[in-house]
Amino acid sequence: MKKLITLLFLLVIITIAKSQSSDKQKAVTQKNLAVKDTVKKGKLIAVQLETGVDTLVVDNAKYKLHKKNVSASYYHDKFNGRKTSSGIRFDNNKYTAAHRKFPFGTKLKVTNEVNGKSVIVEVIDRGPFTKGRELDLTRRAFFDIAAHKGKGVLKVTIAVQQ
């Protein structure tokens, strides 16, 4: 009976140890993937992991991860020339964006999760006002990172300049 209990106890300990080591392996793999993805982008200087928060350094500016896997769309051409909420005239050929809460002038690094392409945009407007969307990009910024030109919504990662 003692042998059976000892055997069961050892099996439980081995199972716990394996699950903890696989979690560590997943973390290391995710860290390595993040580094590989960001190295392809060209402008990336370094990736630092600070207590579970990704900090990217791009062109000597630090970007802190805000959200992953959120939807971004782009402005229609009919808004060209109209004033935005910040008072700036909208131009679909610039690198700007609309967000509900970020202060005007905030720089965001927006990365397409499918192909790893990214752009840096400035928040100049409020929106989007469609449920489930986090960000409205200008047409130029959107199509610079789009994998397929026929789609109007992308899954992106947003990082905020610090």
mmCIF file of C-alpha atoms in Angstrom:
data_model
loop_
_atom_site.group_PDB
_atom_site.id
_atom_site.type_symbol
_atom_site.label_atom_id
_atom_site.label_comp_id
_atom_site.label_asym_id
_atom_site.label_seq_id
_atom_site.Cartn_x
_atom_site.Cartn_y
_atom_site.Cartn_z
ATOM 1 C CA MET A 1 0.000 0.000 0.000
ATOM 2 C CA LYS A 2 2.856 2.377 0.856
ATOM 3 C CA LYS A 3 4.406 1.696 -2.547
ATOM 4 C CA LEU A 4 1.158 2.599 -4.324
ATOM 5 C CA ILE A 5 0.815 5.876 -2.403
ATOM 6 C CA THR A 6 4.465 6.718 -3.061
ATOM 7 C CA LEU A 7 4.030 5.947 -6.757
ATOM 8 C CA LEU A 8 0.921 8.145 -6.998
ATOM 9 C CA PHE A 9 2.693 10.940 -5.136
ATOM 10 C CA LEU A 10 5.641 10.771 -7.561
ATOM 11 C CA LEU A 11 3.296 10.811 -10.574
ATOM 12 C CA VAL A 12 1.601 13.962 -9.253
ATOM 13 C CA ILE A 13 4.951 15.689 -8.685
ATOM 14 C CA ILE A 14 6.203 14.714 -12.170
ATOM 15 C CA THR A 15 2.980 15.976 -13.778
ATOM 16 C CA ILE A 16 3.239 19.331 -11.980
ATOM 17 C CA ALA A 17 6.900 19.676 -12.919
ATOM 18 C CA LYS A 18 6.161 18.952 -16.594
ATOM 19 C CA SER A 19 3.344 21.506 -16.734
ATOM 20 C CA GLN A 20 5.579 24.186 -15.182
ATOM 21 C CA SER A 21 8.435 23.447 -17.572
ATOM 22 C CA SER A 22 6.074 23.560 -20.581
ATOM 23 C CA ASP A 23 4.823 26.990 -19.407
ATOM 24 C CA LYS A 24 8.431 28.185 -19.258
ATOM 25 C CA GLN A 25 9.059 26.763 -22.728
ATOM 26 C CA LYS A 26 5.969 28.566 -24.064
ATOM 27 C CA ALA A 27 7.156 31.844 -22.571
ATOM 28 C CA VAL A 28 10.608 31.427 -24.092
ATOM 29 C CA THR A 29 9.104 30.476 -27.465
ATOM 30 C CA GLN A 30 6.778 33.494 -27.410
ATOM 31 C CA LYS A 31 9.689 35.743 -26.470
ATOM 32 C CA ASN A 32 11.766 34.346 -29.340
ATOM 33 C CA LEU A 33 8.886 34.794 -31.800
ATOM 34 C CA ALA A 34 8.433 38.391 -30.701
ATOM 35 C CA VAL A 35 12.109 39.081 -31.287
ATOM 36 C CA LYS A 36 12.076 37.366 -34.719
ATOM 37 C CA ASP A 37 8.951 39.267 -35.797
ATOM 38 C CA THR A 38 10.300 42.635 -34.756
ATOM 39 C CA VAL A 39 13.729 42.120 -36.316
ATOM 40 C CA LYS A 40 12.068 41.736 -39.759
ATOM 41 C CA LYS A 41 10.581 45.227 -39.519
ATOM 42 C CA GLY A 42 13.896 46.943 -40.171
ATOM 43 C CA LYS A 43 13.512 49.996 -37.932
ATOM 44 C CA LEU A 44 13.517 48.070 -34.674
ATOM 45 C CA ILE A 45 16.536 48.705 -32.503
ATOM 46 C CA ALA A 46 15.829 46.516 -29.467
ATOM 47 C CA VAL A 47 13.201 44.532 -27.615
ATOM 48 C CA GLN A 48 13.138 44.561 -23.854
ATOM 49 C CA LEU A 49 10.848 42.578 -21.608
ATOM 50 C CA GLU A 50 10.108 44.417 -18.367
ATOM 51 C CA THR A 51 8.073 42.427 -15.839
ATOM 52 C CA GLY A 52 5.793 40.969 -18.486
ATOM 53 C CA VAL A 53 5.287 44.242 -20.393
ATOM 54 C CA ASP A 54 6.765 44.483 -23.879
ATOM 55 C CA THR A 55 8.699 47.664 -24.518
ATOM 56 C CA LEU A 56 9.834 48.317 -28.064
ATOM 57 C CA VAL A 57 12.509 50.838 -28.982
ATOM 58 C CA VAL A 58 11.961 52.179 -32.504
ATOM 59 C CA ASP A 59 14.007 55.096 -33.855
ATOM 60 C CA ASN A 60 15.076 55.963 -30.291
ATOM 61 C CA ALA A 61 11.456 56.120 -29.082
ATOM 62 C CA LYS A 62 10.024 53.608 -26.591
ATOM 63 C CA TYR A 63 6.644 52.005 -27.237
ATOM 64 C CA LYS A 64 4.715 50.178 -24.537
ATOM 65 C CA LEU A 65 2.312 47.421 -25.569
ATOM 66 C CA HIS A 66 -1.290 48.589 -25.137
ATOM 67 C CA LYS A 67 -3.509 45.909 -26.731
ATOM 68 C CA LYS A 68 -3.168 42.890 -28.979
ATOM 69 C CA ASN A 69 -5.612 41.391 -31.460
ATOM 70 C CA VAL A 70 -7.896 44.418 -31.835
ATOM 71 C CA SER A 71 -9.747 45.576 -34.939
ATOM 72 C CA ALA A 72 -8.671 48.576 -36.974
ATOM 73 C CA SER A 73 -10.422 50.067 -39.985
ATOM 74 C CA TYR A 74 -9.795 53.098 -42.185
ATOM 75 C CA TYR A 75 -11.501 56.417 -42.919
ATOM 76 C CA HIS A 76 -13.636 56.907 -46.008
ATOM 77 C CA ASP A 77 -12.416 59.483 -48.546
ATOM 78 C CA LYS A 78 -15.492 61.653 -47.870
ATOM 79 C CA PHE A 79 -13.815 62.883 -44.648
ATOM 80 C CA ASN A 80 -10.860 64.457 -46.527
ATOM 81 C CA GLY A 81 -10.565 68.155 -45.702
ATOM 82 C CA ARG A 82 -13.036 68.070 -42.789
ATOM 83 C CA LYS A 83 -11.972 69.191 -39.330
ATOM 84 C CA THR A 84 -11.299 66.446 -36.805
ATOM 85 C CA SER A 85 -12.143 66.580 -33.095
ATOM 86 C CA SER A 86 -8.714 68.081 -32.420
ATOM 87 C CA GLY A 87 -9.304 70.885 -34.941
ATOM 88 C CA ILE A 88 -6.780 69.543 -37.460
ATOM 89 C CA ARG A 89 -7.973 69.075 -41.039
ATOM 90 C CA PHE A 90 -8.190 65.402 -41.966
ATOM 91 C CA ASP A 91 -5.933 64.122 -44.767
ATOM 92 C CA ASN A 92 -6.186 60.486 -45.859
ATOM 93 C CA ASN A 93 -2.596 60.609 -47.172
ATOM 94 C CA LYS A 94 -1.008 61.229 -43.760
ATOM 95 C CA TYR A 95 -0.217 58.830 -40.923
ATOM 96 C CA THR A 96 -2.918 59.681 -38.392
ATOM 97 C CA ALA A 97 -5.607 57.821 -36.472
ATOM 98 C CA ALA A 98 -8.755 58.112 -34.402
ATOM 99 C CA HIS A 99 -9.095 56.558 -30.951
ATOM 100 C CA ARG A 100 -11.788 56.962 -28.309
ATOM 101 C CA LYS A 101 -9.553 57.684 -25.299
ATOM 102 C CA PHE A 102 -5.917 58.434 -26.172
ATOM 103 C CA PRO A 103 -5.020 62.132 -25.866
ATOM 104 C CA PHE A 104 -4.563 64.036 -29.120
ATOM 105 C CA GLY A 105 -0.956 63.928 -30.262
ATOM 106 C CA THR A 106 -0.293 60.440 -28.863
ATOM 107 C CA LYS A 107 1.983 58.396 -31.139
ATOM 108 C CA LEU A 108 0.936 54.784 -31.705
ATOM 109 C CA LYS A 109 2.819 51.939 -33.326
ATOM 110 C CA VAL A 110 0.207 49.833 -35.127
ATOM 111 C CA THR A 111 1.309 46.369 -36.259
ATOM 112 C CA ASN A 112 -0.648 44.034 -38.527
ATOM 113 C CA GLU A 113 -0.688 40.661 -36.755
ATOM 114 C CA VAL A 114 -0.848 38.677 -39.996
ATOM 115 C CA ASN A 115 2.205 39.987 -41.823
ATOM 116 C CA GLY A 116 4.125 41.909 -39.126
ATOM 117 C CA LYS A 117 4.106 45.233 -41.000
ATOM 118 C CA SER A 118 3.780 48.333 -38.852
ATOM 119 C CA VAL A 119 3.255 52.093 -39.066
ATOM 120 C CA ILE A 120 3.534 54.901 -36.561
ATOM 121 C CA VAL A 121 0.493 57.183 -36.436
ATOM 122 C CA GLU A 122 -0.613 60.182 -34.400
ATOM 123 C CA VAL A 123 -4.042 60.368 -32.739
ATOM 124 C CA ILE A 124 -5.890 63.452 -34.043
ATOM 125 C CA ASP A 125 -9.555 62.404 -33.843
ATOM 126 C CA ARG A 126 -12.145 60.521 -31.793
ATOM 127 C CA GLY A 127 -13.651 57.252 -32.939
ATOM 128 C CA PRO A 128 -14.253 54.725 -34.329
ATOM 129 C CA PHE A 129 -17.886 54.590 -33.399
ATOM 130 C CA THR A 130 -18.480 51.075 -34.698
ATOM 131 C CA LYS A 131 -18.835 48.484 -31.947
ATOM 132 C CA GLY A 132 -15.816 46.178 -31.718
ATOM 133 C CA ARG A 133 -13.368 48.539 -33.434
ATOM 134 C CA GLU A 134 -10.483 50.036 -31.506
ATOM 135 C CA LEU A 135 -8.814 52.271 -34.084
ATOM 136 C CA ASP A 136 -9.530 54.150 -37.327
ATOM 137 C CA LEU A 137 -6.458 54.679 -39.499
ATOM 138 C CA THR A 138 -6.000 56.896 -42.509
ATOM 139 C CA ARG A 139 -6.245 55.113 -45.833
ATOM 140 C CA ARG A 140 -2.483 55.449 -46.389
ATOM 141 C CA ALA A 141 -1.535 53.994 -42.989
ATOM 142 C CA PHE A 142 -4.072 51.174 -43.337
ATOM 143 C CA PHE A 143 -2.931 50.042 -46.775
ATOM 144 C CA ASP A 144 0.752 50.315 -45.837
ATOM 145 C CA ILE A 145 0.253 47.468 -43.364
ATOM 146 C CA ALA A 146 -2.618 45.565 -45.045
ATOM 147 C CA ALA A 147 -1.896 42.041 -46.238
ATOM 148 C CA HIS A 148 -4.867 41.968 -48.639
ATOM 149 C CA LYS A 149 -5.969 45.204 -50.262
ATOM 150 C CA GLY A 150 -9.596 44.013 -50.488
ATOM 151 C CA LYS A 151 -10.257 43.980 -46.745
ATOM 152 C CA GLY A 152 -11.492 46.916 -44.688
ATOM 153 C CA VAL A 153 -10.656 45.627 -41.201
ATOM 154 C CA LEU A 154 -7.374 44.324 -39.771
ATOM 155 C CA LYS A 155 -6.384 42.605 -36.547
ATOM 156 C CA VAL A 156 -3.600 44.722 -35.100
ATOM 157 C CA THR A 157 -1.402 45.235 -32.054
ATOM 158 C CA ILE A 158 -1.237 48.740 -30.596
ATOM 159 C CA ALA A 159 1.812 50.078 -28.751
ATOM 160 C CA VAL A 160 1.912 53.576 -27.226
ATOM 161 C CA GLN A 161 4.950 55.858 -27.357
ATOM 162 C CA GLN A 162 6.264 56.709 -23.897
#
